[in-house]
Each structure stands twice: as structure tokens, then as C-alpha cells.
Amino acid sequence: MAVDALDSRILRILLEQPRTSVREYARALGVARGTLQARLDRMERDGVITGTGPSLSPAALGHPVLAFVHIEVTQGHLDDVGDALAAVPEIVEAFSITGGGDLLTRVVARDNAHLEDVIQALISLPGVVRTRTEVALRERVPHRMLPLVESIGRAAGN
């Protein structure tokens, strides 16, 4: 889906002021509320906007340890292992990847001992051959979308 200059402005204000009403967004952007709502609906339908919930901090929820676990899977078992990962609450993301391993997971834990328990549970899943874990020391660039939206807006003539 092509994002035009108005879409970019809408996305920017959503990211900068996530708890504002549609009416306030429309006023701030100088567009009709109906126009704004139609654009929001289209971007949701097209998968540009994927959620509106709060961002949560695993550390503030008692899980300050962050690790990236690469999982090598027996051929033909990728879907089964992927489905099993969804049942592990400490896995906050999982991706099929190329390169070293078949899956990359983002895992949170209460402490290093808890992380070891999670990794041991992953190793015991049917179809898992081996894992490789990298523990994050410090977040250098937090998850963000605003710079990308701004870049797209500039390219669209905003």
C-alpha cells in the first residue's frame, strides 16, 4: 500500500500523541474527521496500523533480562516448533530466519536462572535440535517507527 503525505502526517501524530481522540487528530491536522477516520480505517485494513494498545515494559513487569535465542529445528518441524513457542509466555516474539538457525526468538526472564529454565524448556520441545543464546546488555535504540514514517513522508512530498 502506498502511503501518501497525509497518511504520513496521520501516522506521525498517532505515534507522537497516541492517547488523543480522532476529533483532536483531525483538528490538529486540519482535515475533516470523516476523512481522517476513512484514512485510519484504510490503513488498518491494509495492515499499516497493526494495533492501538499500550506498549508494555517487560522489565517493569518483573522480567528485566532480555535474550535473543536462535533455535535450530529438525527439517519438516518448523511449523510444529513455531506453534509450540506460542505456548511459552516468556517468548515475546519469534521469527523464521535465514542464516544461523531456523527461528529467532526474543525472550524475557526474571533473572539468569529463569532464562536458563526457559532455554531448557525450549531445548526439550520436539523438533528442536539446538539453541544459541545472546543476552542483551543494554538497549541502544528502542523500538521505534517515527523516523521511518518521517522518511516516508519526506519521500511522499510532505
Short mmCIF file of N, CA and C in Angstrom, two decimals:
data_model
loop_
_atom_site.label_atom_id
_atom_site.label_comp_id
_atom_site.label_asym_id
_atom_site.label_seq_id
_atom_site.Cartn_x
_atom_site.Cartn_y
_atom_site.Cartn_z
N MET A 1 0.83 -1.18 0.00
CA MET A 1 0.00 0.00 0.00
C MET A 1 0.88 1.24 0.00
N ALA A 2 0.58 2.17 -0.86
CA ALA A 2 1.33 3.43 -0.90
C ALA A 2 0.84 4.36 0.21
N VAL A 3 1.78 4.93 0.91
CA VAL A 3 1.48 5.91 1.96
C VAL A 3 1.78 7.29 1.39
N ASP A 4 0.75 8.14 1.35
CA ASP A 4 0.97 9.49 0.81
C ASP A 4 1.33 10.46 1.95
N ALA A 5 1.46 11.72 1.59
CA ALA A 5 1.89 12.72 2.57
C ALA A 5 0.90 12.86 3.73
N LEU A 6 -0.41 12.82 3.45
CA LEU A 6 -1.39 12.93 4.53
C LEU A 6 -1.34 11.70 5.43
N ASP A 7 -1.21 10.52 4.83
CA ASP A 7 -1.08 9.31 5.64
C ASP A 7 0.12 9.42 6.57
N SER A 8 1.23 9.92 6.04
CA SER A 8 2.44 10.09 6.83
C SER A 8 2.20 11.05 8.00
N ARG A 9 1.50 12.14 7.75
CA ARG A 9 1.19 13.10 8.82
C ARG A 9 0.29 12.45 9.86
N ILE A 10 -0.66 11.64 9.42
CA ILE A 10 -1.56 10.94 10.35
C ILE A 10 -0.75 9.97 11.21
N LEU A 11 0.11 9.19 10.58
CA LEU A 11 0.91 8.22 11.33
C LEU A 11 1.84 8.92 12.32
N ARG A 12 2.41 10.03 11.91
CA ARG A 12 3.30 10.78 12.80
C ARG A 12 2.54 11.23 14.04
N ILE A 13 1.36 11.80 13.88
CA ILE A 13 0.62 12.31 15.05
C ILE A 13 0.14 11.15 15.92
N LEU A 14 -0.19 10.01 15.32
CA LEU A 14 -0.57 8.83 16.12
C LEU A 14 0.59 8.38 17.00
N LEU A 15 1.80 8.41 16.44
CA LEU A 15 2.98 7.99 17.20
C LEU A 15 3.37 9.02 18.26
N GLU A 16 3.25 10.30 17.92
CA GLU A 16 3.66 11.35 18.85
C GLU A 16 2.64 11.58 19.97
N GLN A 17 1.35 11.40 19.65
CA GLN A 17 0.29 11.65 20.62
C GLN A 17 -0.70 10.48 20.62
N PRO A 18 -0.29 9.32 21.12
CA PRO A 18 -1.09 8.11 20.98
C PRO A 18 -2.41 8.10 21.76
N ARG A 19 -2.60 9.00 22.70
CA ARG A 19 -3.81 8.95 23.53
C ARG A 19 -4.77 10.08 23.23
N THR A 20 -4.72 10.63 22.03
CA THR A 20 -5.59 11.72 21.64
C THR A 20 -6.78 11.17 20.87
N SER A 21 -7.90 11.90 20.85
CA SER A 21 -9.10 11.44 20.15
C SER A 21 -8.98 11.71 18.65
N VAL A 22 -9.78 11.00 17.88
CA VAL A 22 -9.83 11.19 16.43
C VAL A 22 -10.21 12.64 16.11
N ARG A 23 -11.13 13.19 16.86
CA ARG A 23 -11.54 14.58 16.64
C ARG A 23 -10.36 15.54 16.81
N GLU A 24 -9.55 15.32 17.85
CA GLU A 24 -8.39 16.17 18.09
C GLU A 24 -7.32 15.99 17.01
N TYR A 25 -7.14 14.74 16.57
CA TYR A 25 -6.20 14.50 15.47
C TYR A 25 -6.64 15.28 14.23
N ALA A 26 -7.92 15.19 13.89
CA ALA A 26 -8.44 15.87 12.70
C ALA A 26 -8.24 17.38 12.82
N ARG A 27 -8.53 17.93 13.98
CA ARG A 27 -8.35 19.36 14.19
C ARG A 27 -6.88 19.75 14.02
N ALA A 28 -5.98 18.99 14.64
CA ALA A 28 -4.55 19.31 14.58
C ALA A 28 -4.01 19.20 13.15
N LEU A 29 -4.56 18.29 12.38
CA LEU A 29 -4.08 18.08 11.00
C LEU A 29 -4.79 18.98 10.00
N GLY A 30 -5.89 19.60 10.42
CA GLY A 30 -6.65 20.46 9.52
C GLY A 30 -7.42 19.70 8.46
N VAL A 31 -7.92 18.50 8.83
CA VAL A 31 -8.72 17.70 7.89
C VAL A 31 -10.05 17.36 8.56
N ALA A 32 -11.02 16.99 7.74
CA ALA A 32 -12.32 16.60 8.27
C ALA A 32 -12.20 15.30 9.05
N ARG A 33 -13.01 15.19 10.10
CA ARG A 33 -12.99 13.98 10.91
C ARG A 33 -13.29 12.75 10.06
N GLY A 34 -14.24 12.84 9.14
CA GLY A 34 -14.59 11.72 8.27
C GLY A 34 -13.42 11.30 7.38
N THR A 35 -12.68 12.29 6.89
CA THR A 35 -11.50 12.00 6.07
C THR A 35 -10.46 11.25 6.89
N LEU A 36 -10.21 11.75 8.08
CA LEU A 36 -9.24 11.11 8.96
C LEU A 36 -9.66 9.69 9.28
N GLN A 37 -10.94 9.50 9.65
CA GLN A 37 -11.42 8.17 10.02
C GLN A 37 -11.32 7.21 8.84
N ALA A 38 -11.64 7.69 7.63
CA ALA A 38 -11.53 6.84 6.44
C ALA A 38 -10.08 6.42 6.21
N ARG A 39 -9.16 7.36 6.40
CA ARG A 39 -7.74 7.05 6.23
C ARG A 39 -7.28 6.03 7.28
N LEU A 40 -7.69 6.23 8.53
CA LEU A 40 -7.33 5.29 9.59
C LEU A 40 -7.87 3.90 9.29
N ASP A 41 -9.15 3.83 8.89
CA ASP A 41 -9.77 2.54 8.57
C ASP A 41 -9.02 1.85 7.45
N ARG A 42 -8.64 2.61 6.39
CA ARG A 42 -7.92 2.01 5.27
C ARG A 42 -6.55 1.51 5.70
N MET A 43 -5.84 2.30 6.51
CA MET A 43 -4.51 1.87 6.94
C MET A 43 -4.59 0.66 7.88
N GLU A 44 -5.65 0.55 8.66
CA GLU A 44 -5.84 -0.65 9.48
C GLU A 44 -6.15 -1.85 8.59
N ARG A 45 -7.05 -1.66 7.65
CA ARG A 45 -7.44 -2.74 6.73
C ARG A 45 -6.25 -3.23 5.91
N ASP A 46 -5.37 -2.30 5.50
CA ASP A 46 -4.20 -2.64 4.69
C ASP A 46 -3.02 -3.13 5.52
N GLY A 47 -3.15 -3.14 6.84
CA GLY A 47 -2.10 -3.67 7.70
C GLY A 47 -0.99 -2.68 8.04
N VAL A 48 -1.16 -1.42 7.70
CA VAL A 48 -0.16 -0.41 8.07
C VAL A 48 -0.24 -0.17 9.57
N ILE A 49 -1.43 0.03 10.08
CA ILE A 49 -1.66 0.18 11.52
C ILE A 49 -2.05 -1.20 12.03
N THR A 50 -1.23 -1.74 12.94
CA THR A 50 -1.44 -3.12 13.38
C THR A 50 -1.94 -3.24 14.81
N GLY A 51 -2.02 -2.13 15.52
CA GLY A 51 -2.51 -2.20 16.89
C GLY A 51 -2.63 -0.82 17.49
N THR A 52 -3.37 -0.75 18.57
CA THR A 52 -3.54 0.53 19.24
C THR A 52 -3.37 0.40 20.75
N GLY A 53 -2.93 -0.77 21.19
CA GLY A 53 -2.79 -0.99 22.62
C GLY A 53 -1.56 -0.31 23.20
N PRO A 54 -1.43 -0.35 24.51
CA PRO A 54 -0.27 0.27 25.15
C PRO A 54 0.99 -0.54 24.92
N SER A 55 2.13 0.13 24.95
CA SER A 55 3.42 -0.55 24.94
C SER A 55 3.75 -0.88 26.39
N LEU A 56 4.15 -2.11 26.63
CA LEU A 56 4.44 -2.54 27.99
C LEU A 56 5.92 -2.82 28.15
N SER A 57 6.43 -2.62 29.34
CA SER A 57 7.83 -2.87 29.65
C SER A 57 7.97 -4.21 30.36
N PRO A 58 8.61 -5.20 29.73
CA PRO A 58 8.83 -6.46 30.44
C PRO A 58 9.63 -6.26 31.73
N ALA A 59 10.60 -5.32 31.71
CA ALA A 59 11.40 -5.07 32.92
C ALA A 59 10.51 -4.58 34.06
N ALA A 60 9.59 -3.67 33.77
CA ALA A 60 8.70 -3.16 34.80
C ALA A 60 7.71 -4.23 35.27
N LEU A 61 7.51 -5.25 34.43
CA LEU A 61 6.65 -6.38 34.80
C LEU A 61 7.43 -7.48 35.52
N GLY A 62 8.68 -7.18 35.90
CA GLY A 62 9.48 -8.15 36.65
C GLY A 62 10.34 -9.06 35.80
N HIS A 63 10.51 -8.74 34.52
CA HIS A 63 11.32 -9.56 33.61
C HIS A 63 12.38 -8.68 32.93
N PRO A 64 13.41 -8.28 33.68
CA PRO A 64 14.41 -7.34 33.15
C PRO A 64 15.45 -7.97 32.22
N VAL A 65 15.58 -9.28 32.21
CA VAL A 65 16.58 -9.95 31.37
C VAL A 65 15.98 -10.16 29.97
N LEU A 66 16.72 -9.70 28.96
CA LEU A 66 16.30 -9.86 27.57
C LEU A 66 17.36 -10.68 26.85
N ALA A 67 16.92 -11.70 26.14
CA ALA A 67 17.85 -12.52 25.36
C ALA A 67 17.24 -12.82 24.01
N PHE A 68 18.12 -13.07 23.06
CA PHE A 68 17.72 -13.50 21.72
C PHE A 68 18.18 -14.94 21.59
N VAL A 69 17.24 -15.83 21.38
CA VAL A 69 17.56 -17.25 21.30
C VAL A 69 17.33 -17.72 19.87
N HIS A 70 18.42 -18.22 19.25
CA HIS A 70 18.36 -18.82 17.92
C HIS A 70 18.03 -20.29 18.12
N ILE A 71 17.10 -20.78 17.35
CA ILE A 71 16.68 -22.17 17.50
C ILE A 71 16.87 -22.89 16.17
N GLU A 72 17.59 -23.99 16.21
CA GLU A 72 17.75 -24.85 15.05
C GLU A 72 16.72 -25.97 15.16
N VAL A 73 16.01 -26.21 14.07
CA VAL A 73 14.87 -27.13 14.08
C VAL A 73 15.13 -28.30 13.12
N THR A 74 14.68 -29.48 13.48
CA THR A 74 14.72 -30.63 12.59
C THR A 74 13.91 -30.32 11.35
N GLN A 75 14.46 -30.69 10.18
CA GLN A 75 13.75 -30.42 8.93
C GLN A 75 12.33 -30.98 8.99
N GLY A 76 11.39 -30.16 8.51
CA GLY A 76 10.00 -30.58 8.47
C GLY A 76 9.21 -30.28 9.74
N HIS A 77 9.86 -29.72 10.75
CA HIS A 77 9.17 -29.45 12.02
C HIS A 77 9.07 -27.97 12.36
N LEU A 78 9.34 -27.11 11.41
CA LEU A 78 9.34 -25.68 11.69
C LEU A 78 7.98 -25.19 12.19
N ASP A 79 6.91 -25.60 11.52
CA ASP A 79 5.57 -25.16 11.96
C ASP A 79 5.23 -25.69 13.34
N ASP A 80 5.58 -26.95 13.61
CA ASP A 80 5.27 -27.54 14.92
C ASP A 80 6.01 -26.80 16.04
N VAL A 81 7.28 -26.52 15.82
CA VAL A 81 8.06 -25.81 16.83
C VAL A 81 7.53 -24.38 16.98
N GLY A 82 7.22 -23.74 15.85
CA GLY A 82 6.66 -22.39 15.91
C GLY A 82 5.38 -22.35 16.72
N ASP A 83 4.52 -23.33 16.51
CA ASP A 83 3.28 -23.40 17.29
C ASP A 83 3.56 -23.62 18.77
N ALA A 84 4.54 -24.47 19.09
CA ALA A 84 4.87 -24.74 20.49
C ALA A 84 5.44 -23.50 21.17
N LEU A 85 6.18 -22.68 20.43
CA LEU A 85 6.74 -21.46 21.02
C LEU A 85 5.66 -20.51 21.50
N ALA A 86 4.52 -20.52 20.83
CA ALA A 86 3.42 -19.63 21.21
C ALA A 86 2.89 -19.94 22.61
N ALA A 87 3.17 -21.14 23.10
CA ALA A 87 2.70 -21.52 24.44
C ALA A 87 3.69 -21.11 25.55
N VAL A 88 4.83 -20.55 25.19
CA VAL A 88 5.84 -20.15 26.18
C VAL A 88 5.67 -18.65 26.43
N PRO A 89 5.15 -18.27 27.60
CA PRO A 89 4.84 -16.86 27.84
C PRO A 89 6.05 -15.93 27.82
N GLU A 90 7.22 -16.43 28.09
CA GLU A 90 8.41 -15.59 28.11
C GLU A 90 8.92 -15.25 26.71
N ILE A 91 8.40 -15.92 25.70
CA ILE A 91 8.76 -15.59 24.32
C ILE A 91 7.82 -14.48 23.87
N VAL A 92 8.39 -13.31 23.63
CA VAL A 92 7.57 -12.17 23.25
C VAL A 92 7.54 -11.96 21.74
N GLU A 93 8.46 -12.58 21.01
CA GLU A 93 8.46 -12.54 19.55
C GLU A 93 9.21 -13.76 19.03
N ALA A 94 8.83 -14.21 17.85
CA ALA A 94 9.54 -15.31 17.20
C ALA A 94 9.43 -15.12 15.69
N PHE A 95 10.55 -15.34 15.00
CA PHE A 95 10.62 -15.15 13.56
C PHE A 95 11.31 -16.34 12.91
N SER A 96 10.85 -16.74 11.73
CA SER A 96 11.61 -17.65 10.87
C SER A 96 12.72 -16.81 10.26
N ILE A 97 13.92 -17.37 10.18
CA ILE A 97 15.05 -16.59 9.68
C ILE A 97 15.89 -17.41 8.70
N THR A 98 16.77 -16.70 8.01
CA THR A 98 17.81 -17.36 7.23
C THR A 98 19.10 -17.24 8.02
N GLY A 99 20.12 -17.94 7.60
CA GLY A 99 21.40 -17.84 8.29
C GLY A 99 21.52 -18.88 9.37
N GLY A 100 22.17 -18.50 10.47
CA GLY A 100 22.44 -19.44 11.56
C GLY A 100 21.21 -19.76 12.38
N GLY A 101 20.58 -20.85 12.09
CA GLY A 101 19.37 -21.26 12.81
C GLY A 101 18.15 -21.10 11.94
N ASP A 102 17.03 -21.57 12.46
CA ASP A 102 15.77 -21.54 11.72
C ASP A 102 14.80 -20.52 12.30
N LEU A 103 14.88 -20.31 13.61
CA LEU A 103 13.99 -19.38 14.30
C LEU A 103 14.80 -18.46 15.18
N LEU A 104 14.35 -17.22 15.29
CA LEU A 104 14.95 -16.27 16.22
C LEU A 104 13.84 -15.82 17.16
N THR A 105 14.07 -15.98 18.46
CA THR A 105 13.07 -15.58 19.44
C THR A 105 13.63 -14.49 20.34
N ARG A 106 12.73 -13.65 20.78
CA ARG A 106 13.06 -12.63 21.78
C ARG A 106 12.44 -13.12 23.08
N VAL A 107 13.28 -13.34 24.07
CA VAL A 107 12.87 -13.97 25.33
C VAL A 107 13.13 -13.01 26.48
N VAL A 108 12.18 -12.91 27.39
CA VAL A 108 12.37 -12.13 28.62
C VAL A 108 12.33 -13.07 29.82
N ALA A 109 13.07 -12.68 30.87
CA ALA A 109 13.13 -13.53 32.06
C ALA A 109 13.32 -12.68 33.30
N ARG A 110 13.00 -13.28 34.45
CA ARG A 110 13.14 -12.58 35.73
C ARG A 110 14.60 -12.39 36.10
N ASP A 111 15.43 -13.39 35.79
CA ASP A 111 16.85 -13.35 36.10
C ASP A 111 17.54 -14.41 35.24
N ASN A 112 18.86 -14.56 35.39
CA ASN A 112 19.59 -15.52 34.55
C ASN A 112 19.17 -16.96 34.79
N ALA A 113 18.85 -17.29 36.04
CA ALA A 113 18.41 -18.65 36.34
C ALA A 113 17.07 -18.93 35.64
N HIS A 114 16.18 -17.97 35.66
CA HIS A 114 14.90 -18.14 34.97
C HIS A 114 15.12 -18.26 33.46
N LEU A 115 16.05 -17.48 32.92
CA LEU A 115 16.37 -17.59 31.50
C LEU A 115 16.87 -18.99 31.17
N GLU A 116 17.73 -19.53 32.02
CA GLU A 116 18.21 -20.91 31.78
C GLU A 116 17.04 -21.89 31.78
N ASP A 117 16.08 -21.72 32.70
CA ASP A 117 14.90 -22.60 32.73
C ASP A 117 14.11 -22.51 31.43
N VAL A 118 13.94 -21.30 30.92
CA VAL A 118 13.21 -21.11 29.66
C VAL A 118 13.95 -21.79 28.53
N ILE A 119 15.26 -21.61 28.46
CA ILE A 119 16.06 -22.23 27.40
C ILE A 119 15.98 -23.75 27.49
N GLN A 120 16.06 -24.28 28.69
CA GLN A 120 15.94 -25.74 28.86
C GLN A 120 14.59 -26.24 28.39
N ALA A 121 13.53 -25.45 28.64
CA ALA A 121 12.20 -25.83 28.15
C ALA A 121 12.16 -25.82 26.63
N LEU A 122 12.84 -24.84 26.02
CA LEU A 122 12.88 -24.78 24.55
C LEU A 122 13.62 -25.98 23.98
N ILE A 123 14.74 -26.32 24.60
CA ILE A 123 15.54 -27.45 24.11
C ILE A 123 14.76 -28.75 24.17
N SER A 124 13.85 -28.86 25.13
CA SER A 124 13.08 -30.10 25.27
C SER A 124 11.89 -30.21 24.32
N LEU A 125 11.61 -29.16 23.55
CA LEU A 125 10.49 -29.22 22.60
C LEU A 125 10.81 -30.20 21.48
N PRO A 126 9.84 -31.03 21.11
CA PRO A 126 10.07 -31.94 19.98
C PRO A 126 10.39 -31.14 18.71
N GLY A 127 11.46 -31.55 18.03
CA GLY A 127 11.85 -30.88 16.81
C GLY A 127 12.96 -29.87 16.98
N VAL A 128 13.29 -29.50 18.23
CA VAL A 128 14.39 -28.56 18.47
C VAL A 128 15.69 -29.35 18.54
N VAL A 129 16.65 -28.96 17.70
CA VAL A 129 17.95 -29.63 17.67
C VAL A 129 18.91 -28.97 18.64
N ARG A 130 19.01 -27.63 18.57
CA ARG A 130 19.90 -26.89 19.47
C ARG A 130 19.48 -25.44 19.52
N THR A 131 20.00 -24.76 20.52
CA THR A 131 19.75 -23.32 20.66
C THR A 131 21.07 -22.60 20.84
N ARG A 132 21.06 -21.31 20.54
CA ARG A 132 22.19 -20.43 20.80
C ARG A 132 21.60 -19.14 21.35
N THR A 133 22.10 -18.70 22.49
CA THR A 133 21.51 -17.57 23.20
C THR A 133 22.48 -16.40 23.26
N GLU A 134 21.94 -15.22 23.02
CA GLU A 134 22.68 -13.97 23.18
C GLU A 134 21.89 -13.11 24.15
N VAL A 135 22.53 -12.70 25.24
CA VAL A 135 21.87 -11.87 26.25
C VAL A 135 22.13 -10.40 25.91
N ALA A 136 21.06 -9.62 25.89
CA ALA A 136 21.18 -8.18 25.64
C ALA A 136 21.69 -7.50 26.90
N LEU A 137 22.66 -6.63 26.74
CA LEU A 137 23.21 -5.91 27.88
C LEU A 137 22.50 -4.58 28.11
N ARG A 138 22.28 -3.82 27.04
CA ARG A 138 21.64 -2.52 27.15
C ARG A 138 20.96 -2.19 25.83
N GLU A 139 19.79 -1.62 25.91
CA GLU A 139 19.08 -1.19 24.71
C GLU A 139 19.72 0.09 24.19
N ARG A 140 20.16 0.07 22.94
CA ARG A 140 20.82 1.24 22.36
C ARG A 140 19.86 2.06 21.50
N VAL A 141 18.95 1.41 20.81
CA VAL A 141 17.92 2.09 20.03
C VAL A 141 16.61 1.38 20.34
N PRO A 142 15.72 2.04 21.05
CA PRO A 142 14.44 1.38 21.38
C PRO A 142 13.60 1.20 20.12
N HIS A 143 12.67 0.25 20.20
CA HIS A 143 11.76 0.02 19.07
C HIS A 143 11.12 1.36 18.71
N ARG A 144 11.15 1.67 17.44
CA ARG A 144 10.63 2.98 17.02
C ARG A 144 10.14 2.89 15.59
N MET A 145 9.20 3.74 15.25
CA MET A 145 8.68 3.81 13.89
C MET A 145 8.69 5.23 13.36
N LEU A 146 8.77 6.23 14.25
CA LEU A 146 8.68 7.62 13.83
C LEU A 146 9.73 8.02 12.79
N PRO A 147 11.01 7.67 12.95
CA PRO A 147 11.98 8.05 11.91
C PRO A 147 11.63 7.46 10.54
N LEU A 148 11.13 6.24 10.51
CA LEU A 148 10.73 5.62 9.24
C LEU A 148 9.55 6.36 8.63
N VAL A 149 8.55 6.67 9.46
CA VAL A 149 7.37 7.40 8.98
C VAL A 149 7.79 8.76 8.44
N GLU A 150 8.68 9.46 9.15
CA GLU A 150 9.15 10.75 8.68
C GLU A 150 9.88 10.64 7.34
N SER A 151 10.68 9.60 7.17
CA SER A 151 11.41 9.39 5.93
C SER A 151 10.43 9.11 4.77
N ILE A 152 9.42 8.31 5.04
CA ILE A 152 8.42 8.02 4.01
C ILE A 152 7.64 9.28 3.67
N GLY A 153 7.33 10.09 4.69
CA GLY A 153 6.63 11.35 4.45
C GLY A 153 7.43 12.29 3.59
N ARG A 154 8.74 12.36 3.84
CA ARG A 154 9.60 13.22 3.01
C ARG A 154 9.61 12.73 1.57
N ALA A 155 9.68 11.43 1.40
CA ALA A 155 9.70 10.86 0.04
C ALA A 155 8.37 11.07 -0.66
N ALA A 156 7.28 11.14 0.12
CA ALA A 156 5.94 11.34 -0.48
C ALA A 156 5.65 12.82 -0.72
N GLY A 157 6.58 13.68 -0.35
CA GLY A 157 6.40 15.11 -0.61
C GLY A 157 5.82 15.90 0.52
N ASN A 158 5.93 15.38 1.74
CA ASN A 158 5.39 16.07 2.92
C ASN A 158 6.30 17.18 3.33
#
